[in-house]
Coordinates of C-alpha atoms and ligand atoms in Angstrom, one line a residue:
M1 CA -0.1 -0.2 0.1
K2 CA 1.4 3.4 -1.0
R3 CA 1.3 6.0 2.2
I4 CA 0.4 9.4 0.4
S5 CA -0.4 13.1 1.4
V6 CA -2.0 15.6 -0.4
F7 CA -1.2 19.3 0.1
G8 CA -3.9 21.6 -1.2
A9 CA -6.6 18.3 -1.2
T10 CA -9.3 20.9 -1.3
G11 CA -8.5 22.5 -4.4
S12 CA -8.5 21.8 -8.4
I13 CA -5.6 19.4 -8.6
G14 CA -6.0 17.8 -4.9
Q15 CA -9.4 16.9 -5.9
N16 CA -8.1 15.3 -8.9
T17 CA -5.9 13.6 -7.1
L18 CA -8.3 12.1 -4.6
D19 CA -10.6 11.2 -7.4
L20 CA -7.9 8.8 -8.8
I21 CA -7.0 7.5 -5.4
G22 CA -10.8 6.8 -4.7
R23 CA -11.0 4.7 -7.8
D24 CA -8.3 2.1 -6.3
P25 CA -8.8 2.8 -2.5
D26 CA -7.1 -0.5 -1.5
A27 CA -4.0 0.7 -3.1
Y28 CA -3.5 4.0 -0.8
Q29 CA -3.0 4.9 2.7
V30 CA -3.8 8.5 3.1
V31 CA -1.7 9.8 5.7
V32 CA -2.2 13.6 5.5
L33 CA -4.9 16.3 3.5
T34 CA -4.7 19.7 4.1
G35 CA -6.7 22.5 2.7
A36 CA -7.3 26.4 4.0
S37 CA -10.6 27.9 4.1
N38 CA -12.9 25.0 2.7
V39 CA -13.2 23.0 6.0
D40 CA -16.0 21.2 4.9
Q41 CA -14.5 19.4 2.0
L42 CA -11.3 18.9 4.0
A43 CA -13.1 17.1 6.9
K44 CA -15.5 15.2 4.3
D45 CA -12.5 13.9 2.3
A46 CA -10.3 13.0 5.5
I47 CA -13.3 10.7 7.0
R48 CA -14.0 9.3 3.5
F49 CA -10.1 8.4 2.8
R50 CA -9.7 7.6 6.5
A51 CA -6.6 9.8 6.7
E52 CA -4.6 10.0 9.6
R53 CA -4.3 13.8 10.0
A54 CA -6.4 16.8 8.7
V55 CA -4.4 20.3 8.4
T56 CA -6.0 23.6 7.9
A57 CA -3.7 26.3 6.7
D58 CA -5.8 28.8 8.5
P59 CA -5.6 28.9 12.3
H60 CA -9.4 30.4 12.5
Q61 CA -10.7 27.2 11.0
Y62 CA -9.2 25.1 13.7
A63 CA -12.5 24.9 15.8
A64 CA -14.5 24.4 12.8
L65 CA -12.4 21.6 11.6
K66 CA -12.2 20.0 15.0
D67 CA -15.8 20.0 15.3
A68 CA -16.6 18.6 11.8
L69 CA -13.9 15.6 12.7
A70 CA -15.6 14.9 16.2
G71 CA -16.1 11.4 16.8
T72 CA -13.2 10.2 14.7
T73 CA -9.5 9.3 15.3
I74 CA -8.3 11.9 12.8
D75 CA -5.7 14.0 14.1
C76 CA -6.3 17.8 13.3
A77 CA -3.9 21.0 13.2
A78 CA -4.0 24.4 11.8
G79 CA -1.7 27.0 10.6
P80 CA 1.4 27.2 8.8
D81 CA 3.7 25.5 11.1
A82 CA 1.2 22.8 11.2
L83 CA 1.6 22.3 7.6
I84 CA 5.3 21.9 7.6
E85 CA 5.1 19.7 10.8
A86 CA 2.7 17.5 8.7
A87 CA 5.2 17.4 5.7
D88 CA 7.2 15.4 8.2
C89 CA 5.1 12.7 8.3
P90 CA 6.7 9.9 6.5
T91 CA 4.9 8.8 3.5
D92 CA 6.0 7.3 0.2
W93 CA 4.5 10.2 -2.1
T94 CA 3.5 13.6 -1.6
M95 CA 1.3 15.7 -4.1
S96 CA 2.2 19.4 -3.7
A97 CA -0.7 21.2 -4.5
I98 CA -1.0 24.3 -2.5
V99 CA -1.5 27.4 -4.2
G100 CA 1.1 30.4 -4.3
A101 CA 4.3 31.0 -2.3
A102 CA 2.7 29.0 0.8
G103 CA 3.4 25.8 -0.8
L104 CA 7.3 26.5 -0.8
A105 CA 8.0 25.7 3.0
P106 CA 6.1 22.3 3.2
G107 CA 7.2 21.3 0.0
L108 CA 11.1 21.6 0.9
K109 CA 10.0 19.8 4.1
S110 CA 8.8 16.9 2.1
L111 CA 11.8 17.0 0.1
E112 CA 13.8 16.5 3.2
Q113 CA 12.1 13.2 3.7
G114 CA 13.8 12.0 0.4
R115 CA 10.4 10.8 -0.7
T116 CA 8.6 11.1 -4.2
V117 CA 6.8 14.6 -4.7
A118 CA 4.8 15.3 -7.1
L119 CA 5.0 19.4 -7.9
A120 CA 2.2 21.0 -9.1
N121 CA 3.1 24.1 -6.7
K122 CA 5.2 25.7 -9.7
E123 CA 5.5 28.6 -7.5
S124 CA 8.2 26.6 -5.4
L125 CA 10.4 26.4 -8.8
V126 CA 9.9 29.8 -9.5
A127 CA 10.5 31.2 -6.4
A128 CA 13.2 29.1 -5.3
G129 CA 14.6 26.7 -8.1
A130 CA 18.1 26.8 -6.7
L131 CA 17.3 25.7 -3.3
W132 CA 14.2 23.3 -4.6
N133 CA 16.9 21.6 -6.5
A134 CA 19.5 21.6 -3.9
T135 CA 17.1 20.4 -1.4
T136 CA 16.0 17.4 -3.7
E137 CA 19.8 16.5 -4.4
K138 CA 20.9 16.7 -1.0
H139 CA 18.0 14.4 0.5
G140 CA 17.9 12.0 -2.6
A141 CA 14.1 13.0 -3.2
T142 CA 12.3 12.3 -6.5
V143 CA 10.3 15.4 -8.1
V144 CA 7.8 14.6 -10.7
P145 CA 6.4 17.6 -12.4
T146 CA 2.7 17.8 -12.3
D147 CA 2.2 20.9 -14.3
S148 CA 0.8 19.2 -17.8
E149 CA 3.2 21.1 -19.7
H150 CA 6.5 19.9 -17.7
S151 CA 4.7 16.7 -17.2
A152 CA 4.8 16.5 -21.1
I153 CA 8.5 17.6 -21.1
F154 CA 9.4 15.0 -18.5
Q155 CA 7.8 12.1 -20.4
A156 CA 9.1 13.3 -23.8
L157 CA 12.6 13.2 -22.2
I158 CA 12.5 9.6 -20.7
G159 CA 15.4 7.8 -22.2
E160 CA 17.0 10.9 -23.7
R161 CA 20.2 13.0 -22.7
M162 CA 19.8 16.4 -21.8
S163 CA 22.9 17.4 -23.8
D164 CA 20.8 16.3 -26.7
V165 CA 18.3 18.6 -26.1
E166 CA 18.0 21.9 -28.3
R167 CA 15.0 23.8 -27.3
V168 CA 11.6 23.4 -25.3
V169 CA 8.4 24.6 -26.5
I170 CA 5.6 25.0 -24.2
T171 CA 2.1 25.5 -25.5
A172 CA -0.4 27.9 -24.4
S173 CA -4.2 28.0 -24.9
G174 CA -4.4 32.0 -24.7
G175 CA -6.9 31.8 -21.9
A176 CA -10.0 33.4 -22.0
F177 CA -9.2 36.7 -23.7
R178 CA -7.2 35.2 -26.5
D179 CA -9.2 36.4 -29.3
W180 CA -10.0 39.9 -27.6
P181 CA -8.9 42.9 -29.4
M182 CA -5.9 44.7 -27.3
D183 CA -8.0 48.0 -26.6
K184 CA -10.7 45.9 -24.7
L185 CA -8.3 44.0 -22.4
A186 CA -7.9 47.1 -20.3
S187 CA -11.4 46.6 -19.0
A188 CA -11.4 42.9 -18.6
T189 CA -13.0 42.3 -15.6
P190 CA -12.0 39.1 -12.8
E191 CA -15.1 37.3 -13.8
Q192 CA -14.5 37.3 -17.3
A193 CA -11.0 36.4 -16.7
A194 CA -11.9 33.4 -14.4
T195 CA -13.2 31.6 -17.2
H196 CA -11.2 28.8 -19.3
P197 CA -12.1 27.9 -22.7
N198 CA -10.5 24.5 -22.2
W199 CA -9.3 23.6 -18.5
D200 CA -11.2 23.2 -15.6
M201 CA -8.6 24.9 -12.8
G202 CA -8.9 26.8 -9.7
Q203 CA -9.6 30.6 -10.0
R204 CA -6.0 31.9 -9.6
I205 CA -4.5 29.8 -12.2
T206 CA -7.3 30.6 -14.6
I207 CA -7.1 34.4 -14.4
D208 CA -3.3 33.9 -14.5
S209 CA -3.8 32.0 -17.8
A210 CA -5.9 35.0 -19.4
S211 CA -3.0 37.3 -18.3
M212 CA -0.3 34.8 -19.4
F213 CA 1.4 34.7 -16.1
N214 CA 0.8 31.3 -15.9
K215 CA 2.8 30.5 -19.0
A216 CA 5.2 33.0 -17.5
L217 CA 5.8 30.9 -14.3
E218 CA 5.7 27.7 -16.3
L219 CA 8.7 29.0 -18.4
I220 CA 10.8 29.9 -15.4
E221 CA 9.4 26.5 -13.8
A222 CA 10.8 24.7 -17.0
K223 CA 14.2 26.5 -16.9
E224 CA 14.6 25.3 -13.2
F225 CA 13.2 21.9 -13.4
F226 CA 15.0 20.9 -16.4
G227 CA 18.2 23.0 -15.9
L228 CA 17.9 24.8 -19.3
K229 CA 19.0 28.4 -20.6
A230 CA 16.7 31.1 -21.2
D231 CA 17.2 31.1 -24.9
Q232 CA 16.1 27.2 -25.0
I233 CA 12.5 27.8 -24.0
E234 CA 9.8 29.5 -25.7
A235 CA 5.9 29.4 -25.5
V236 CA 3.5 29.4 -28.2
I237 CA -0.2 29.6 -28.7
H238 CA -2.1 26.4 -29.4
P239 CA -6.0 27.2 -28.7
E240 CA -6.8 23.5 -29.0
S241 CA -4.7 22.5 -25.8
L242 CA -4.1 19.0 -27.5
I243 CA -0.3 19.4 -27.7
H244 CA 0.9 20.3 -24.0
A245 CA 4.7 20.6 -24.8
M246 CA 7.5 19.8 -27.4
V247 CA 10.9 18.9 -27.0
G248 CA 13.5 19.3 -30.0
F249 CA 16.8 17.6 -30.3
R250 CA 19.9 18.4 -31.7
D251 CA 19.3 16.1 -34.9
G252 CA 16.2 18.3 -35.7
G253 CA 13.6 15.8 -34.5
M254 CA 11.0 16.7 -32.1
M255 CA 8.9 14.9 -29.5
A256 CA 5.4 16.3 -28.7
H257 CA 3.2 15.0 -26.1
V258 CA -0.5 14.9 -27.2
G259 CA -3.7 14.4 -24.9
P260 CA -6.7 15.6 -23.7
P261 CA -6.9 19.0 -21.6
D262 CA -7.7 16.7 -18.3
M263 CA -4.9 17.2 -15.3
R264 CA -5.5 13.5 -14.1
H265 CA -3.3 12.6 -16.9
A266 CA -0.6 14.1 -15.3
I267 CA -1.3 13.6 -12.0
G268 CA -1.8 9.6 -12.8
F269 CA 1.4 9.4 -14.3
A270 CA 3.2 11.1 -11.1
L271 CA 1.1 9.0 -8.8
S272 CA 2.3 5.6 -11.0
Y273 CA 5.8 7.0 -11.9
P274 CA 8.1 5.0 -13.0
N275 CA 5.0 2.6 -14.1
R276 CA 1.9 3.8 -15.7
M277 CA -1.9 3.1 -14.2
D278 CA -5.2 3.3 -15.9
V279 CA -6.7 6.7 -16.0
P280 CA -10.0 7.4 -16.9
V281 CA -9.4 10.6 -19.5
A282 CA -11.2 10.8 -22.6
R283 CA -9.1 9.1 -25.3
L284 CA -8.1 11.5 -28.5
D285 CA -10.2 10.2 -31.7
F286 CA -7.9 11.2 -34.8
T287 CA -10.6 9.5 -37.2
Q288 CA -12.8 12.4 -36.2
S289 CA -12.5 15.8 -38.0
S290 CA -10.1 18.0 -35.7
Q291 CA -7.0 20.4 -36.0
M292 CA -4.2 21.5 -34.3
T293 CA -3.0 25.2 -34.9
F294 CA -0.5 27.2 -33.7
R295 CA 0.5 31.1 -33.5
P296 CA 3.1 33.3 -31.8
A297 CA 3.0 34.3 -28.1
D298 CA 3.6 38.1 -28.8
E299 CA 5.3 39.5 -26.3
T300 CA 4.0 42.9 -26.6
R301 CA 0.5 41.8 -26.4
H302 CA 1.7 39.6 -23.2
P303 CA 4.2 41.2 -21.2
A304 CA 4.0 38.8 -18.3
L305 CA 6.2 36.6 -20.9
A306 CA 8.4 39.4 -21.3
L307 CA 9.1 39.6 -17.5
A308 CA 9.6 35.7 -17.5
R309 CA 12.5 36.2 -19.9
R310 CA 14.1 38.9 -17.5
V311 CA 13.7 36.8 -14.7
M312 CA 15.0 33.8 -16.5
E313 CA 18.4 35.8 -17.4
C314 CA 18.5 37.7 -14.0
G315 CA 18.4 34.4 -12.0
G316 CA 19.2 34.8 -8.3
L317 CA 16.0 36.1 -6.1
S318 CA 14.3 37.8 -9.1
G319 CA 11.8 34.7 -9.2
A320 CA 11.0 34.9 -5.9
A321 CA 10.0 38.9 -6.3
F322 CA 8.5 38.2 -9.6
N323 CA 6.0 35.5 -8.1
A324 CA 5.3 37.6 -5.0
A325 CA 4.5 40.6 -6.8
K326 CA 2.4 38.5 -9.2
E327 CA 0.4 37.1 -6.3
V328 CA -0.5 40.7 -4.9
A329 CA -0.9 42.3 -8.3
L330 CA -3.6 39.1 -9.0
D331 CA -5.2 40.0 -5.2
R332 CA -5.3 43.5 -6.5
F333 CA -6.9 42.7 -9.4
I334 CA -9.6 40.3 -8.3
D335 CA -10.5 43.2 -5.7
K336 CA -10.9 45.6 -8.6
Q337 CA -8.2 48.1 -7.4
I338 CA -6.1 47.8 -10.4
G339 CA -7.0 46.7 -14.2
F340 CA -6.2 43.6 -15.9
L341 CA -3.3 45.3 -17.6
D342 CA -2.0 46.9 -14.7
M343 CA -0.9 43.4 -13.1
A344 CA 2.3 43.3 -15.6
R345 CA 2.8 47.0 -14.7
V346 CA 2.8 46.5 -10.8
V347 CA 5.4 43.3 -11.4
E348 CA 7.7 45.2 -13.7
Q349 CA 7.6 48.3 -11.1
V350 CA 8.5 45.7 -8.3
L351 CA 11.3 44.1 -10.1
D352 CA 12.9 47.7 -11.3
R353 CA 12.8 48.7 -7.7
L354 CA 14.4 45.7 -6.2
D355 CA 16.8 45.5 -9.0
R356 CA 17.7 49.1 -8.3
D357 CA 18.2 48.2 -4.6
Q358 CA 20.4 45.2 -5.5
A359 CA 17.9 42.9 -3.4
L360 CA 17.5 40.3 -6.2
S361 CA 21.1 38.7 -6.3
C362 CA 22.5 36.2 -3.8
D363 CA 25.4 33.6 -3.4
A364 CA 23.5 31.0 -1.6
M365 CA 19.8 30.8 -2.0
T366 CA 18.4 30.1 1.6
L367 CA 14.7 29.8 2.8
D368 CA 15.2 33.0 4.7
S369 CA 16.4 34.8 1.7
V370 CA 13.5 34.1 -0.5
V371 CA 11.2 34.7 2.3
H372 CA 12.6 38.4 2.7
V373 CA 12.5 39.2 -0.9
D374 CA 9.2 37.9 -1.0
H375 CA 8.1 39.9 1.7
L376 CA 9.9 42.9 0.1
A377 CA 8.3 42.5 -3.0
R378 CA 4.7 42.0 -1.6
D379 CA 5.1 45.3 0.7
Y380 CA 6.2 47.2 -2.4
A381 CA 3.2 45.6 -4.9
K382 CA 0.4 46.4 -2.2
T383 CA 1.4 50.0 -2.5
V384 CA 2.7 50.9 -5.6
S385 CA 0.7 53.5 -7.9
I386 CA 0.3 52.6 -11.5
Ligands
NDP401 P1 -7.1 25.8 -6.1 O1 -6.9 27.3 -5.8 O2 -8.3 25.2 -6.7 O3 -6.6 25.3 -4.5 C1 -5.6 25.5 -3.9 C2 -5.5 24.7 -2.6 O4 -4.2 25.5 -2.0 C3 -6.8 24.4 -2.0 O5 -6.5 23.3 -1.0 C4 -6.6 25.7 -0.7 O6 -7.4 25.5 0.2 C5 -5.1 25.6 -0.7 N1 -4.5 26.8 0.0 C6 -5.2 28.3 -0.4 N2 -4.2 29.2 0.3 C7 -3.5 28.5 1.2 C8 -2.3 29.0 2.0 N3 -2.3 30.2 2.3 N4 -1.8 27.7 2.9 C9 -1.9 26.8 2.6 N5 -2.8 26.1 1.6 C10 -3.4 27.3 0.9 O7 -5.6 25.8 -6.8 P2 -5.1 24.5 -8.0 O8 -5.5 23.5 -7.4 O9 -5.8 25.3 -9.2 O10 -3.4 25.1 -8.2 C11 -3.1 24.2 -7.0 C12 -1.4 24.7 -7.6 O11 -1.3 23.6 -8.6 C13 -0.8 25.8 -8.1 O12 0.6 26.5 -7.6 C14 -1.1 25.9 -9.8 O13 -0.4 26.8 -10.3 C15 -1.0 24.5 -9.8 N6 -1.4 23.9 -11.3 C16 -2.8 23.6 -11.1 C17 -3.3 23.3 -12.3 C18 -4.6 23.0 -12.5 O14 -5.4 22.4 -13.5 N7 -5.5 23.4 -11.5 C19 -2.5 22.7 -13.3 C20 -1.2 23.1 -13.2 C21 -0.4 23.5 -12.3 P3 -8.8 26.0 0.4 O15 -9.4 25.8 -1.0 O16 -9.6 25.0 1.5 O17 -8.8 27.2 0.8

């Protein structure tokens, strides 16, 4: 029986992970489930999957969680420290699917156990790629990427040598506004941005898809995960979301990973790695008329992509600043304090300022140095005027 923990169990990735686990319950022992605000779902799943421990990140939800688990033997706890403690529980496999920089510290603690970590929380690699990779290596952990694009690259690279890789192409659906004229984007609302043409995901990542910040994060994530140079990675718009990524080799050949837009494929791949398992995603039928189209991802229309390139070239702590500023800009957009196009302006101003203050370089990245820059970037992003 595989002992597993799911961090961010109440979210979109977490629920898809539990969907797969629930199809073969005898194969898994659920150790820890975590959530934040959605205590009802957390308690319901903890009871259903007979988890050993349920943790909410929000200390104010502790009493509600305890009440919901009354009469069971499930341990319950609350707060960021309780998440890190829960990441210390021995497991064989851990899903890292908390949203945002909050996923970094529990993820690092999971790596310290030398276990297999399925990484959906792209912010960990964006904010602290060097630290994440060093921790993985030091503790002999295995990380299987669970972002669909990175799972696709990972799968295309099985049996290949990194020295033979020329380039990596990551596809982007283009999000809710891919066919909107530029002048309409300035007045786009959070409600409009939170609908996705192809994927069913959490609210924040769906808005990040519309602004291309999600793709920007993925470019940086790919650089860090696969040890690529900035000029080896490109994004291309592919509205059908059937090809998730392509890897080009030095002999001119390319491997493309094709599949339906359903996160359970990438999650199932990570759950069964290095084997494969039955996953109930739709099968593509190439006898039906269908098409795959591509167009350039224009960095003028999508300034988030230009900012990602800047971060990939600058390195150091610029990813931590980028991610933190992006999270605050997204909050401000959701709260209707700033417009859709202002999000990139906020992030650019934060990078400019911290660069001027020489806060982005570092010799050896530590959790403290990442957290320090994260706080600086958040403070400035909250107040910067557009
Ligand atoms: P959701 O918003 O759906 O879920 C986020 C999860 O994190 C929930 O369990 C939420 O709890 C929890 N959470 C929220 N805030 C905190 C916090 N401060 N501390 C601890 N836990 C917290 O997100 P997704 O599932 O969409 O995304 C999760 C991660 O996976 C993100 O990094 C995203 O970029 C990545 N990803 C997602 C994909 C998708 O298809 N959804 C695809 C590829 C990557 P609660 O709901 O109880 O408040």
